[in-house]
C-alpha atoms as a printed R data frame, in Angstrom:
    type eleno elety resid chain resno       x       y      z
1   ATOM     1    CA   UNK     A     1  -0.001   0.071 -0.085
2   ATOM     2    CA   UNK     A     2   1.122   3.318 -0.919
3   ATOM     3    CA   UNK     A     3   0.100   6.828  0.309
4   ATOM     4    CA   UNK     A     4  -3.059   7.728 -0.553
5   ATOM     5    CA   UNK     A     5  -3.615  10.683 -3.641
6   ATOM     6    CA   UNK     A     6  -6.253  12.207 -1.905
7   ATOM     7    CA   UNK     A     7  -7.518  12.989  1.529
8   ATOM     8    CA   UNK     A     8  -9.242  10.308  3.788
9   ATOM     9    CA   UNK     A     9 -12.244  11.330  5.433
10  ATOM    10    CA   UNK     A    10 -11.721  11.399  9.313
11  ATOM    11    CA   UNK     A    11 -15.102   9.500  9.416
12  ATOM    12    CA   UNK     A    12 -13.704   6.663  7.301
13  ATOM    13    CA   UNK     A    13 -10.541   6.901  9.553
14  ATOM    14    CA   UNK     A    14 -12.569   6.253 12.422
15  ATOM    15    CA   UNK     A    15 -14.633   3.621 10.924
16  ATOM    16    CA   UNK     A    16 -11.458   1.654  9.695
17  ATOM    17    CA   UNK     A    17  -9.707   1.986 13.160
18  ATOM    18    CA   UNK     A    18 -12.844   0.650 15.134
19  ATOM    19    CA   UNK     A    19 -13.352  -2.390 12.609
20  ATOM    20    CA   UNK     A    20 -12.404  -5.537 14.679
21  ATOM    21    CA   UNK     A    21 -11.293  -6.991 11.209
22  ATOM    22    CA   UNK     A    22  -8.444  -4.974 11.120
23  ATOM    23    CA   UNK     A    23  -5.443  -7.003 11.321
24  ATOM    24    CA   UNK     A    24  -3.450  -4.583 13.659
25  ATOM    25    CA   UNK     A    25  -3.162  -6.884 16.605
26  ATOM    26    CA   UNK     A    26  -6.503  -6.382 18.092
27  ATOM    27    CA   UNK     A    27  -7.578  -9.825 17.339
28  ATOM    28    CA   UNK     A    28  -4.604 -10.988 19.831
29  ATOM    29    CA   UNK     A    29  -5.980  -8.588 22.506
30  ATOM    30    CA   UNK     A    30  -9.416  -9.204 24.620
31  ATOM    31    CA   UNK     A    31  -9.318  -5.587 26.556
32  ATOM    32    CA   UNK     A    32  -8.408  -8.026 29.840
33  ATOM    33    CA   UNK     A    33 -11.499 -10.013 29.549
34  ATOM    34    CA   UNK     A    34  -9.982 -13.385 29.155
35  ATOM    35    CA   UNK     A    35  -7.823 -12.810 32.135
36  ATOM    36    CA   UNK     A    36 -10.825 -11.668 34.492
37  ATOM    37    CA   UNK     A    37 -12.690 -14.570 33.200
38  ATOM    38    CA   UNK     A    38  -9.747 -17.001 33.674
39  ATOM    39    CA   UNK     A    39  -9.435 -15.375 37.172
40  ATOM    40    CA   UNK     A    40 -13.029 -16.586 38.298
41  ATOM    41    CA   UNK     A    41 -15.345 -13.776 37.284
42  ATOM    42    CA   UNK     A    42 -18.658 -14.717 36.143
43  ATOM    43    CA   UNK     A    43 -19.998 -13.809 32.861
44  ATOM    44    CA   UNK     A    44 -22.681 -12.168 34.392
45  ATOM    45    CA   UNK     A    45 -20.725  -9.173 35.474
46  ATOM    46    CA   UNK     A    46 -19.157  -8.725 32.194
47  ATOM    47    CA   UNK     A    47 -21.596  -5.995 31.535
48  ATOM    48    CA   UNK     A    48 -20.455  -4.359 35.133
49  ATOM    49    CA   UNK     A    49 -16.826  -5.245 33.882
50  ATOM    50    CA   UNK     A    50 -17.184  -3.293 30.769
51  ATOM    51    CA   UNK     A    51 -18.533  -0.332 32.416
52  ATOM    52    CA   UNK     A    52 -15.894   0.046 34.965
53  ATOM    53    CA   UNK     A    53 -13.122  -0.422 32.419
54  ATOM    54    CA   UNK     A    54 -14.732   2.686 30.486
55  ATOM    55    CA   UNK     A    55 -14.574   4.585 33.592
56  ATOM    56    CA   UNK     A    56 -11.526   3.677 34.655
57  ATOM    57    CA   UNK     A    57  -8.394   2.730 32.328
58  ATOM    58    CA   UNK     A    58 -10.949   3.470 29.160
59  ATOM    59    CA   UNK     A    59 -10.598   7.368 30.273
60  ATOM    60    CA   UNK     A    60  -6.801   7.390 30.562
61  ATOM    61    CA   UNK     A    61  -6.301   6.228 27.139
62  ATOM    62    CA   UNK     A    62  -9.065   8.395 25.912
63  ATOM    63    CA   UNK     A    63  -7.522  11.370 27.667
64  ATOM    64    CA   UNK     A    64  -4.000  10.146 26.443
65  ATOM    65    CA   UNK     A    65  -5.012  10.072 22.624
66  ATOM    66    CA   UNK     A    66  -7.025  13.547 22.631
67  ATOM    67    CA   UNK     A    67  -3.932  15.069 24.350
68  ATOM    68    CA   UNK     A    68  -1.606  13.493 21.788
69  ATOM    69    CA   UNK     A    69  -3.529  14.653 18.906
70  ATOM    70    CA   UNK     A    70  -3.218  18.151 20.220
71  ATOM    71    CA   UNK     A    71   0.386  17.490 20.850
72  ATOM    72    CA   UNK     A    72   0.947  16.001 17.493
73  ATOM    73    CA   UNK     A    73  -0.706  19.440 15.727
74  ATOM    74    CA   UNK     A    74   1.181  22.236 17.946
75  ATOM    75    CA   UNK     A    75   4.439  20.596 19.211
76  ATOM    76    CA   UNK     A    76   5.486  17.191 18.141
77  ATOM    77    CA   UNK     A    77   8.326  17.715 20.075
78  ATOM    78    CA   UNK     A    78   6.393  17.116 23.313
79  ATOM    79    CA   UNK     A    79   4.801  13.781 22.473
80  ATOM    80    CA   UNK     A    80   7.409  11.913 24.530
81  ATOM    81    CA   UNK     A    81   5.843  13.943 27.334
82  ATOM    82    CA   UNK     A    82   2.457  12.540 26.570
83  ATOM    83    CA   UNK     A    83   4.172   8.754 26.573
84  ATOM    84    CA   UNK     A    84   5.677   9.492 30.356
85  ATOM    85    CA   UNK     A    85   2.426  10.823 31.647
86  ATOM    86    CA   UNK     A    86   0.520   7.569 30.162
87  ATOM    87    CA   UNK     A    87   3.248   5.360 31.642
88  ATOM    88    CA   UNK     A    88   2.395   6.893 34.982
89  ATOM    89    CA   UNK     A    89  -0.966   6.061 34.901
90  ATOM    90    CA   UNK     A    90  -0.449   2.566 33.670
91  ATOM    91    CA   UNK     A    91   1.983   1.012 36.423
92  ATOM    92    CA   UNK     A    92   1.541  -2.541 35.316
93  ATOM    93    CA   UNK     A    93   4.268  -3.629 32.741
94  ATOM    94    CA   UNK     A    94   2.203  -6.366 31.192
95  ATOM    95    CA   UNK     A    95  -0.848  -3.693 30.388
96  ATOM    96    CA   UNK     A    96   1.952  -1.275 29.121
97  ATOM    97    CA   UNK     A    97   3.335  -3.810 26.864
98  ATOM    98    CA   UNK     A    98   0.116  -5.163 25.328
99  ATOM    99    CA   UNK     A    99  -0.383  -1.232 24.567
100 ATOM   100    CA   UNK     A   100   3.107  -0.541 23.096
101 ATOM   101    CA   UNK     A   101   2.278  -3.917 20.687
102 ATOM   102    CA   UNK     A   102  -0.943  -2.764 19.459
103 ATOM   103    CA   UNK     A   103   0.535   0.677 19.035
104 ATOM   104    CA   UNK     A   104   3.275  -1.123 16.662
105 ATOM   105    CA   UNK     A   105   0.327  -2.115 14.604
106 ATOM   106    CA   UNK     A   106  -1.484   0.846 14.172
107 ATOM   107    CA   UNK     A   107   1.823   2.977 13.562
108 ATOM   108    CA   UNK     A   108   2.591   0.363 10.984
109 ATOM   109    CA   UNK     A   109  -0.831   1.187  8.943
110 ATOM   110    CA   UNK     A   110  -0.771   4.894  9.725
111 ATOM   111    CA   UNK     A   111   2.671   5.002  8.054
112 ATOM   112    CA   UNK     A   112   1.097   3.179  4.939
113 ATOM   113    CA   UNK     A   113  -1.664   5.758  4.935
114 ATOM   114    CA   UNK     A   114   0.609   8.881  5.363
115 ATOM   115    CA   UNK     A   115   3.921   8.243  4.332
116 ATOM   116    CA   UNK     A   116   5.228  11.739  3.942
117 ATOM   117    CA   UNK     A   117   4.462  12.335  7.788
118 ATOM   118    CA   UNK     A   118   7.149  13.523  9.636
119 ATOM   119    CA   UNK     A   119   5.488  13.138 12.903
120 ATOM   120    CA   UNK     A   120   5.053   9.089 12.267
121 ATOM   121    CA   UNK     A   121   8.285   8.859 11.178
122 ATOM   122    CA   UNK     A   122   9.291  10.322 14.092
123 ATOM   123    CA   UNK     A   123   7.285   8.297 16.635
124 ATOM   124    CA   UNK     A   124   8.364   5.260 14.868
125 ATOM   125    CA   UNK     A   125  11.950   6.238 15.142
126 ATOM   126    CA   UNK     A   126  11.211   5.852 18.943
127 ATOM   127    CA   UNK     A   127  13.699   3.192 21.055
128 ATOM   128    CA   UNK     A   128  10.308   1.748 22.259
129 ATOM   129    CA   UNK     A   129   7.090   1.297 20.605
130 ATOM   130    CA   UNK     A   130   4.590   4.277 21.026
131 ATOM   131    CA   UNK     A   131   1.575   2.791 23.166
132 ATOM   132    CA   UNK     A   132  -1.918   2.599 21.256
133 ATOM   133    CA   UNK     A   133  -3.328   5.604 22.449
134 ATOM   134    CA   UNK     A   134  -0.591   7.862 21.600
135 ATOM   135    CA   UNK     A   135  -0.359   5.982 18.066
136 ATOM   136    CA   UNK     A   136  -4.202   6.765 17.545
137 ATOM   137    CA   UNK     A   137  -3.717  10.223 18.898
138 ATOM   138    CA   UNK     A   138  -1.216  11.139 16.025
139 ATOM   139    CA   UNK     A   139  -3.327   9.272 13.808
140 ATOM   140    CA   UNK     A   140  -6.301  11.369 14.510
141 ATOM   141    CA   UNK     A   141  -3.995  14.446 14.200
142 ATOM   142    CA   UNK     A   142  -3.056  13.692 10.510
143 ATOM   143    CA   UNK     A   143  -6.829  12.558  9.630
144 ATOM   144    CA   UNK     A   144  -8.316  15.595 11.254
145 ATOM   145    CA   UNK     A   145 -10.233  14.044 13.249
146 ATOM   146    CA   UNK     A   146 -12.372  15.683 15.512
147 ATOM   147    CA   UNK     A   147 -11.357  14.695 19.270
148 ATOM   148    CA   UNK     A   148 -14.862  14.315 20.537
149 ATOM   149    CA   UNK     A   149 -14.939  11.401 17.802
150 ATOM   150    CA   UNK     A   150 -11.470  10.143 19.255
151 ATOM   151    CA   UNK     A   151 -12.808   9.945 22.528
152 ATOM   152    CA   UNK     A   152 -15.949   7.919 21.225
153 ATOM   153    CA   UNK     A   153 -13.372   5.870 18.695
154 ATOM   154    CA   UNK     A   154 -11.313   4.733 21.952
155 ATOM   155    CA   UNK     A   155 -13.961   4.065 24.353
156 ATOM   156    CA   UNK     A   156 -15.913   1.805 21.519
157 ATOM   157    CA   UNK     A   157 -12.683   0.186 20.274
158 ATOM   158    CA   UNK     A   158 -12.037  -0.887 24.023
159 ATOM   159    CA   UNK     A   159 -15.272  -2.128 24.775
160 ATOM   160    CA   UNK     A   160 -15.978  -3.785 21.333
161 ATOM   161    CA   UNK     A   161 -12.646  -5.572 21.471
162 ATOM   162    CA   UNK     A   162 -13.844  -7.215 24.928
163 ATOM   163    CA   UNK     A   163 -17.245  -7.814 23.591
164 ATOM   164    CA   UNK     A   164 -15.932  -9.860 20.771
165 ATOM   165    CA   UNK     A   165 -13.541 -11.855 22.709
166 ATOM   166    CA   UNK     A   166 -16.421 -12.612 24.758
167 ATOM   167    CA   UNK     A   167 -17.881 -14.348 22.114
168 ATOM   168    CA   UNK     A   168 -15.112 -16.558 21.321
169 ATOM   169    CA   UNK     A   169 -14.672 -17.520 25.084
170 ATOM   170    CA   UNK     A   170 -18.407 -17.650 26.579
171 ATOM   171    CA   UNK     A   171 -20.294 -17.636 23.485
172 ATOM   172    CA   UNK     A   172 -23.696 -15.301 24.044
173 ATOM   173    CA   UNK     A   173 -26.458 -14.185 21.864
174 ATOM   174    CA   UNK     A   174 -24.462 -11.563 19.919
175 ATOM   175    CA   UNK     A   175 -27.317  -8.733 19.955
176 ATOM   176    CA   UNK     A   176 -27.170  -9.084 23.692
177 ATOM   177    CA   UNK     A   177 -23.248  -8.313 23.610
178 ATOM   178    CA   UNK     A   178 -24.015  -5.381 21.227
179 ATOM   179    CA   UNK     A   179 -26.435  -4.182 23.608
180 ATOM   180    CA   UNK     A   180 -23.943  -3.904 26.356
181 ATOM   181    CA   UNK     A   181 -21.267  -2.070 24.230
182 ATOM   182    CA   UNK     A   182 -24.017   0.630 23.427
183 ATOM   183    CA   UNK     A   183 -24.980   1.000 27.176
184 ATOM   184    CA   UNK     A   184 -21.244   1.629 27.945
185 ATOM   185    CA   UNK     A   185 -20.840   4.244 25.164
186 ATOM   186    CA   UNK     A   186 -24.167   5.652 25.918
187 ATOM   187    CA   UNK     A   187 -23.139   6.358 29.473
188 ATOM   188    CA   UNK     A   188 -19.296   7.230 28.975
189 ATOM   189    CA   UNK     A   189 -20.663   9.776 26.572
190 ATOM   190    CA   UNK     A   190 -21.304  12.147 29.307
191 ATOM   191    CA   UNK     A   191 -17.758  13.220 29.397
192 ATOM   192    CA   UNK     A   192 -17.141  13.070 25.771
193 ATOM   193    CA   UNK     A   193 -17.191  16.850 25.865
194 ATOM   194    CA   UNK     A   194 -14.764  17.380 29.033
195 ATOM   195    CA   UNK     A   195 -12.241  14.762 27.751
196 ATOM   196    CA   UNK     A   196 -12.100  16.342 24.249
197 ATOM   197    CA   UNK     A   197 -10.866  19.659 25.872
198 ATOM   198    CA   UNK     A   198  -7.421  18.195 27.294
199 ATOM   199    CA   UNK     A   199  -4.242  19.655 25.788
200 ATOM   200    CA   UNK     A   200  -1.803  18.866 28.898
201 ATOM   201    CA   UNK     A   201  -0.205  15.511 29.888
202 ATOM   202    CA   UNK     A   202  -1.053  16.389 33.814
203 ATOM   203    CA   UNK     A   203  -4.612  16.650 32.890
204 ATOM   204    CA   UNK     A   204  -4.889  12.945 31.535
205 ATOM   205    CA   UNK     A   205  -7.047  11.422 33.984
206 ATOM   206    CA   UNK     A   206  -5.716   9.262 36.375
207 ATOM   207    CA   UNK     A   207  -8.319   6.540 37.188
208 ATOM   208    CA   UNK     A   208  -6.637   3.045 37.852
209 ATOM   209    CA   UNK     A   209  -8.136  -0.865 37.756
210 ATOM   210    CA   UNK     A   210  -5.475  -2.626 40.149
211 ATOM   211    CA   UNK     A   211  -7.756  -5.799 40.107
212 ATOM   212    CA   UNK     A   212  -7.423  -5.966 36.451
213 ATOM   213    CA   UNK     A   213  -3.766  -5.224 36.819
214 ATOM   214    CA   UNK     A   214  -3.447  -8.008 39.034
215 ATOM   215    CA   UNK     A   215  -5.356 -10.178 36.415
216 ATOM   216    CA   UNK     A   216  -3.163  -9.576 33.643
217 ATOM   217    CA   UNK     A   217  -0.158 -10.623 35.323
218 ATOM   218    CA   UNK     A   218  -1.180 -13.772 36.338
219 ATOM   219    CA   UNK     A   219  -2.859 -14.435 32.750
220 ATOM   220    CA   UNK     A   220   0.693 -13.422 31.219
221 ATOM   221    CA   UNK     A   221   2.397 -16.374 33.267
222 ATOM   222    CA   UNK     A   222  -0.196 -18.730 31.505
223 ATOM   223    CA   UNK     A   223   1.026 -21.325 28.870
224 ATOM   224    CA   UNK     A   224  -2.344 -21.605 27.548
225 ATOM   225    CA   UNK     A   225  -4.331 -18.726 26.439
226 ATOM   226    CA   UNK     A   226  -6.502 -17.378 23.851
227 ATOM   227    CA   UNK     A   227  -5.623 -13.897 24.044
228 ATOM   228    CA   UNK     A   228  -2.267 -12.035 25.106
229 ATOM   229    CA   UNK     A   229  -4.056  -9.599 27.156
């Protein structure tokens, strides 16, 4: 694939990134759901899990992406500070590693679509892969995506990834699971405008999920698993 000779509408970019069929690594990640189920969480608790994740680590990811978008547009040299702020809010090395793996896949795709982007080239040259949220923020900047749409994209992507994983781990009625995703997106939409205004790394939400981190670390030690995280 070479760089497109015409602008790609930001809505098309959002649809592309939110599509579970995009082979960028999302198929190998369950947004923490497999670790939770393996640890004994009941399937009946999945709707609450999805909402709790969106209200905690989901806000961190969305806030990071919004700030990364702003910095990429105004002062790309400040992107490492965004990564540092994200890392400080993601204490689990397992979760950081999973995010960087996803970021690597998204970055490879982005460089195919915007081959002349200096910001993407610089990010790809970093010693450590950029985390998913930062890469999504840079992509949003390149695509001209509205920050509110970016917040919704991040929340939907996380929630839909977990929902898709559930259908493989504990098959359910897809219509029921889709309803859970829509409910989470509707609830979180109440804070979209607030998150979309973030411009400083220090302003990124710092909501944590210690139990999910513990599950992720235990999951990383398993030799038989369907998803990496």
